[in-house]
Each structure stands twice: as structure tokens, then as C-alpha cells.
């Protein structure tokens, strides 16, 4: 099957628009992660359950995007997916709570 330039160009426009939308959505997730980490730093560990639940949920969404749909993510989001894979476990949450409250800053980096 051969495509005309018009058909090809239409698909390119759709591709561009979807790519822009996905970039905006990823930016929103990244912003939410930053906001949640800031909130965690202001609370006692006992009051962070719902925030960690949200972070774990975001981790799941991003993980599906990366592994099921082969979406390439920024290094910071890849790092977040990797380190929050077990974000539903209390000891993991305690570890990250301690890191966040002791000056660990998003975006994550290997030196921290």
C-alpha cells in the first residue's frame, strides 16, 4: 500500500500533536512528584500515607508507559520508576521519608 503525501502529512501532524500532549502530561506528573515530596518534608511520617500512595500510583502509571508502551522518559522519571517500584511497602516509605526530610532533593540523582 502506498500513501500519498497528504495522508503521510496528516499522520505527522497527529504524531506531533500527540507527542506534545504526552510531554505536557509527563511534565504534570513530574510537577506532582515534586509537590508531593515537598509535602512529605512538612509532615510526620504517620501523616504521609496518602501522599506515598499517590507517588506509588504515579510510579505505576509511568511504569506502564515505559514498559508496556515503550515510552522513553527523562532520566529523572526513569530513576523514580526504579526506586519507587516497591513504594507500597512501609519500610521503603520510611526510607524515602528519611531521605526527603534530610535534604534529598528532586530530581533524583545517582550521587544522592
XYZ file of N, CA, C and O in Angstrom, residues 7-104:
392
model
N -1.767 12.042 3.110
C -2.018 11.068 4.191
C -0.839 11.025 5.166
O -1.025 11.002 6.383
N 0.345 11.020 4.627
C 1.545 10.992 5.454
C 1.638 12.248 6.317
O 1.904 12.182 7.514
N 1.387 13.393 5.695
C 1.462 14.644 6.429
C 0.412 14.705 7.535
O 0.679 15.191 8.636
N -0.773 14.196 7.290
C -1.810 14.154 8.323
C -1.351 13.329 9.527
O -1.558 13.710 10.675
N -0.728 12.206 9.254
C -0.225 11.355 10.343
C 0.921 12.030 11.089
O 1.066 11.892 12.295
N 1.743 12.769 10.372
C 2.819 13.514 11.017
C 2.260 14.588 11.957
O 2.781 14.797 13.055
N 1.217 15.243 11.526
C 0.579 16.261 12.366
C 0.005 15.629 13.623
O 0.197 16.140 14.732
N -0.665 14.491 13.455
C -1.210 13.773 14.619
C -0.076 13.354 15.551
O -0.155 13.538 16.769
N 0.987 12.833 14.978
C 2.144 12.403 15.768
C 2.715 13.576 16.574
O 2.987 13.439 17.770
N 2.901 14.698 15.916
C 3.428 15.882 16.591
C 2.516 16.311 17.731
O 2.972 16.556 18.846
N 1.215 16.367 17.468
C 0.269 16.827 18.479
C 0.205 15.877 19.674
O 0.164 16.319 20.828
N 0.218 14.590 19.406
C 0.175 13.606 20.491
C 1.462 13.680 21.307
O 1.444 13.606 22.538
N 2.584 13.838 20.627
C 3.870 13.946 21.315
C 3.881 15.158 22.259
O 4.372 15.068 23.392
N 3.338 16.258 21.809
C 3.246 17.462 22.643
C 2.344 17.197 23.849
O 2.685 17.551 24.982
N 1.207 16.554 23.625
C 0.295 16.231 24.724
C 0.958 15.319 25.749
O 0.837 15.532 26.955
N 1.656 14.308 25.283
C 2.330 13.383 26.198
C 3.409 14.114 26.988
O 3.550 13.896 28.199
N 4.144 14.989 26.346
C 5.165 15.774 27.054
C 4.543 16.617 28.160
O 5.088 16.718 29.262
N 3.405 17.210 27.877
C 2.705 18.015 28.893
C 2.252 17.146 30.062
O 2.340 17.544 31.220
N 1.746 15.960 29.744
C 1.291 15.051 30.798
C 2.459 14.581 31.667
O 2.340 14.523 32.892
N 3.565 14.276 31.038
C 4.744 13.866 31.797
C 5.251 15.001 32.679
O 5.660 14.779 33.822
N 5.205 16.218 32.149
C 5.603 17.377 32.946
C 4.695 17.523 34.162
O 5.153 17.822 35.271
N 3.404 17.289 33.974
C 2.453 17.370 35.084
C 2.767 16.323 36.144
O 2.747 16.605 37.343
N 3.058 15.096 35.718
C 3.439 14.063 36.678
C 4.708 14.456 37.428
O 4.811 14.288 38.640
N 5.675 14.980 36.706
C 6.925 15.390 37.354
C 6.668 16.501 38.370
O 7.228 16.485 39.471
N 5.816 17.432 38.017
C 5.462 18.510 38.935
C 4.751 17.966 40.175
O 5.035 18.380 41.300
N 3.846 17.015 39.971
C 3.143 16.398 41.101
C 4.126 15.689 42.028
O 4.007 15.787 43.246
N 5.075 14.989 41.463
C 6.076 14.300 42.284
C 6.812 15.306 43.153
O 6.984 15.096 44.362
N 7.245 16.408 42.556
C 7.948 17.452 43.314
C 7.072 17.987 44.437
O 7.531 18.173 45.570
N 5.810 18.268 44.136
C 4.891 18.797 45.145
C 4.680 17.804 46.285
O 4.652 18.184 47.455
N 4.524 16.531 45.951
C 4.324 15.514 46.985
C 5.554 15.378 47.878
O 5.430 15.231 49.096
N 6.729 15.450 47.286
C 7.952 15.367 48.097
C 8.035 16.562 49.031
O 8.383 16.416 50.209
N 7.695 17.740 48.536
C 7.680 18.932 49.394
C 6.699 18.764 50.553
O 7.002 19.130 51.686
N 5.528 18.199 50.280
C 4.534 17.973 51.335
C 5.046 16.978 52.371
O 4.855 17.166 53.572
N 5.669 15.914 51.892
C 6.198 14.896 52.799
C 7.183 15.514 53.780
O 7.172 15.190 54.971
N 8.005 16.416 53.307
C 9.012 17.055 54.147
C 8.400 17.880 55.271
O 9.047 18.145 56.271
N 7.148 18.249 55.131
C 6.487 19.102 56.117
C 5.629 18.320 57.105
O 5.036 18.918 58.011
N 5.542 17.005 56.954
C 4.647 16.195 57.780
C 5.417 15.164 58.592
O 6.558 14.835 58.275
N 4.740 14.639 59.610
C 5.293 13.484 60.305
C 5.033 12.265 59.436
O 4.122 12.260 58.602
N 5.816 11.221 59.648
C 5.688 10.029 58.812
C 4.272 9.468 58.847
O 3.742 9.034 57.828
N 3.630 9.478 60.011
C 2.279 8.935 60.156
C 1.265 9.601 59.232
O 0.258 8.993 58.875
N 1.519 10.836 58.850
C 0.553 11.583 58.039
C 0.883 11.570 56.545
O 0.253 12.288 55.774
N 1.836 10.748 56.154
C 2.260 10.748 54.750
C 1.682 9.592 53.925
O 1.953 9.507 52.726
N 0.881 8.740 54.541
C 0.385 7.548 53.850
C -0.284 7.877 52.521
O 0.041 7.277 51.488
N -1.207 8.823 52.521
C -1.933 9.126 51.283
C -1.006 9.724 50.223
O -1.183 9.484 49.023
N -0.011 10.469 50.652
C 0.924 11.059 49.690
C 1.804 9.974 49.079
O 2.021 9.948 47.857
N 2.286 9.063 49.915
C 3.063 7.950 49.368
C 2.200 7.074 48.462
O 2.690 6.543 47.457
N 0.928 6.927 48.798
C 0.011 6.189 47.916
C -0.051 6.850 46.538
O -0.041 6.167 45.509
N -0.137 8.171 46.530
C -0.177 8.914 45.264
C 1.114 8.735 44.477
O 1.084 8.537 43.260
N 2.254 8.809 45.165
C 3.536 8.611 44.487
C 3.627 7.209 43.898
O 4.094 7.031 42.766
N 3.167 6.225 44.656
C 3.198 4.849 44.174
C 2.275 4.680 42.964
O 2.611 3.984 42.002
N 1.140 5.355 42.975
C 0.219 5.303 41.843
C 0.858 5.922 40.592
O 0.780 5.358 39.498
N 1.494 7.068 40.761
C 2.187 7.708 39.641
C 3.285 6.789 39.114
O 3.464 6.641 37.900
N 4.008 6.149 40.016
C 5.053 5.221 39.615
C 4.469 4.117 38.731
O 5.049 3.746 37.719
N 3.313 3.629 39.095
C 2.659 2.587 38.302
C 2.287 3.064 36.910
O 2.501 2.355 35.919
N 1.739 4.272 36.838
C 1.361 4.820 35.535
C 2.590 4.982 34.629
O 2.569 4.620 33.446
N 3.639 5.558 35.203
C 4.842 5.795 34.417
C 5.507 4.477 34.012
O 6.047 4.361 32.906
N 5.437 3.504 34.886
C 5.995 2.190 34.585
C 5.266 1.536 33.404
O 5.895 0.981 32.502
N 3.952 1.632 33.387
C 3.175 1.102 32.264
C 3.548 1.842 30.979
O 3.758 1.216 29.930
N 3.647 3.160 31.064
C 4.009 3.941 29.875
C 5.364 3.508 29.329
O 5.537 3.360 28.114
N 6.300 3.266 30.233
C 7.650 2.902 29.811
C 7.734 1.471 29.290
O 8.290 1.230 28.224
N 7.211 0.526 30.056
C 7.437 -0.880 29.722
C 6.377 -1.483 28.795
O 6.699 -2.347 27.996
N 5.156 -1.036 28.887
C 4.124 -1.579 28.013
C 4.079 -0.849 26.672
O 3.900 -1.463 25.627
N 4.230 0.479 26.731
C 4.108 1.284 25.518
C 5.451 1.808 24.998
O 5.485 2.585 24.054
N 6.537 1.394 25.650
C 7.893 1.738 25.206
C 8.126 3.246 25.102
O 8.827 3.710 24.215
N 7.548 3.981 26.023
C 7.736 5.426 26.030
C 9.077 5.760 26.672
O 9.377 5.298 27.772
N 9.871 6.527 25.983
C 11.143 6.971 26.543
C 10.868 8.125 27.494
O 10.178 9.083 27.152
N 11.434 8.002 28.698
C 11.232 9.009 29.734
C 12.535 9.704 30.053
O 13.622 9.173 29.802
N 12.417 10.871 30.651
C 13.595 11.570 31.139
C 14.277 10.713 32.201
O 13.640 9.908 32.879
N 15.554 10.922 32.364
C 16.338 10.149 33.324
C 15.748 10.228 34.737
O 15.701 9.229 35.451
N 15.275 11.400 35.126
C 14.715 11.567 36.473
C 13.474 10.693 36.667
O 13.276 10.122 37.739
N 12.634 10.600 35.652
C 11.440 9.773 35.762
C 11.787 8.290 35.720
O 11.167 7.488 36.422
N 12.780 7.926 34.935
C 13.269 6.541 34.952
C 13.756 6.167 36.352
O 13.467 5.089 36.859
N 14.495 7.066 36.940
C 15.038 6.839 38.285
C 13.897 6.694 39.291
O 13.913 5.835 40.158
N 12.902 7.544 39.158
C 11.734 7.482 40.043
C 11.034 6.133 39.899
O 10.688 5.494 40.903
N 10.822 5.670 38.688
C 10.176 4.378 38.463
C 10.966 3.262 39.149
O 10.397 2.427 39.850
N 12.254 3.286 38.959
C 13.105 2.245 39.524
C 13.050 2.245 41.059
O 12.873 1.213 41.689
N 13.194 3.411 41.662
C 13.311 3.484 43.120
C 11.976 3.435 43.853
O 11.957 3.189 45.061
N 10.889 3.653 43.168
C 9.582 3.581 43.824
C 8.799 2.332 43.429
O 7.611 2.231 43.696
N 9.483 1.379 42.843
C 8.816 0.146 42.425
C 8.146 -0.549 43.605
O 7.073 -1.110 43.473
N 8.773 -0.496 44.744
C 8.198 -1.119 45.935
C 7.672 -0.043 46.892
O 7.709 -0.221 48.112
N 7.161 1.032 46.349
C 6.690 2.152 47.143
C 5.466 1.864 47.975
O 5.035 2.703 48.762
N 4.900 0.674 47.840
C 3.751 0.315 48.656
C 4.183 -0.333 49.972
O 3.357 -0.540 50.858
N 5.470 -0.608 50.138
C 5.971 -1.248 51.350
C 6.362 -0.195 52.382
O 7.047 0.780 52.067
N 5.968 -0.420 53.609
C 6.173 0.562 54.664
C 7.650 0.865 54.909
O 8.014 2.027 55.100
N 8.511 -0.150 54.911
C 9.927 0.109 55.165
C 10.556 0.945 54.051
O 11.432 1.771 54.297
N 10.082 0.766 52.825
C 10.565 1.584 51.709
C 10.098 3.029 51.899
O 10.864 3.970 51.696
N 8.873 3.186 52.329
C 8.349 4.536 52.579
C 9.113 5.217 53.712
O 9.422 6.405 53.619
N 9.417 4.474 54.746
C 10.196 5.048 55.856
C 11.576 5.485 55.374
O 12.072 6.540 55.770
N 12.190 4.674 54.530
C 13.496 5.018 53.968
C 13.412 6.342 53.199
O 14.226 7.248 53.400
N 12.426 6.455 52.292
C 12.311 7.675 51.486
C 11.874 8.866 52.329
O 12.326 9.984 52.079
N 11.054 8.632 53.317
C 10.676 9.730 54.224
C 11.936 10.306 54.864
O 12.127 11.527 54.890
N 12.779 9.426 55.352
C 14.025 9.861 55.981
C 14.900 10.629 54.989
O 15.451 11.681 55.315
N 15.024 10.101 53.766
C 15.831 10.784 52.751
C 15.260 12.168 52.426
O 16.002 13.144 52.367
N 13.940 12.237 52.222
C 13.320 13.511 51.863
C 13.471 14.536 52.981
O 13.706 15.708 52.723
N 13.328 14.104 54.216
C 13.397 15.029 55.348
C 14.832 15.417 55.701
O 15.050 16.338 56.487
N 15.795 14.736 55.125
C 17.199 15.047 55.385
C 17.878 15.685 54.188
O 19.068 15.517 53.973
N 17.093 16.387 53.386
C 17.664 17.211 52.337
C 17.784 16.587 50.959
O 18.349 17.199 50.057
N 17.262 15.381 50.769
C 17.303 14.775 49.448
C 16.398 15.576 48.525
O 15.250 15.840 48.860
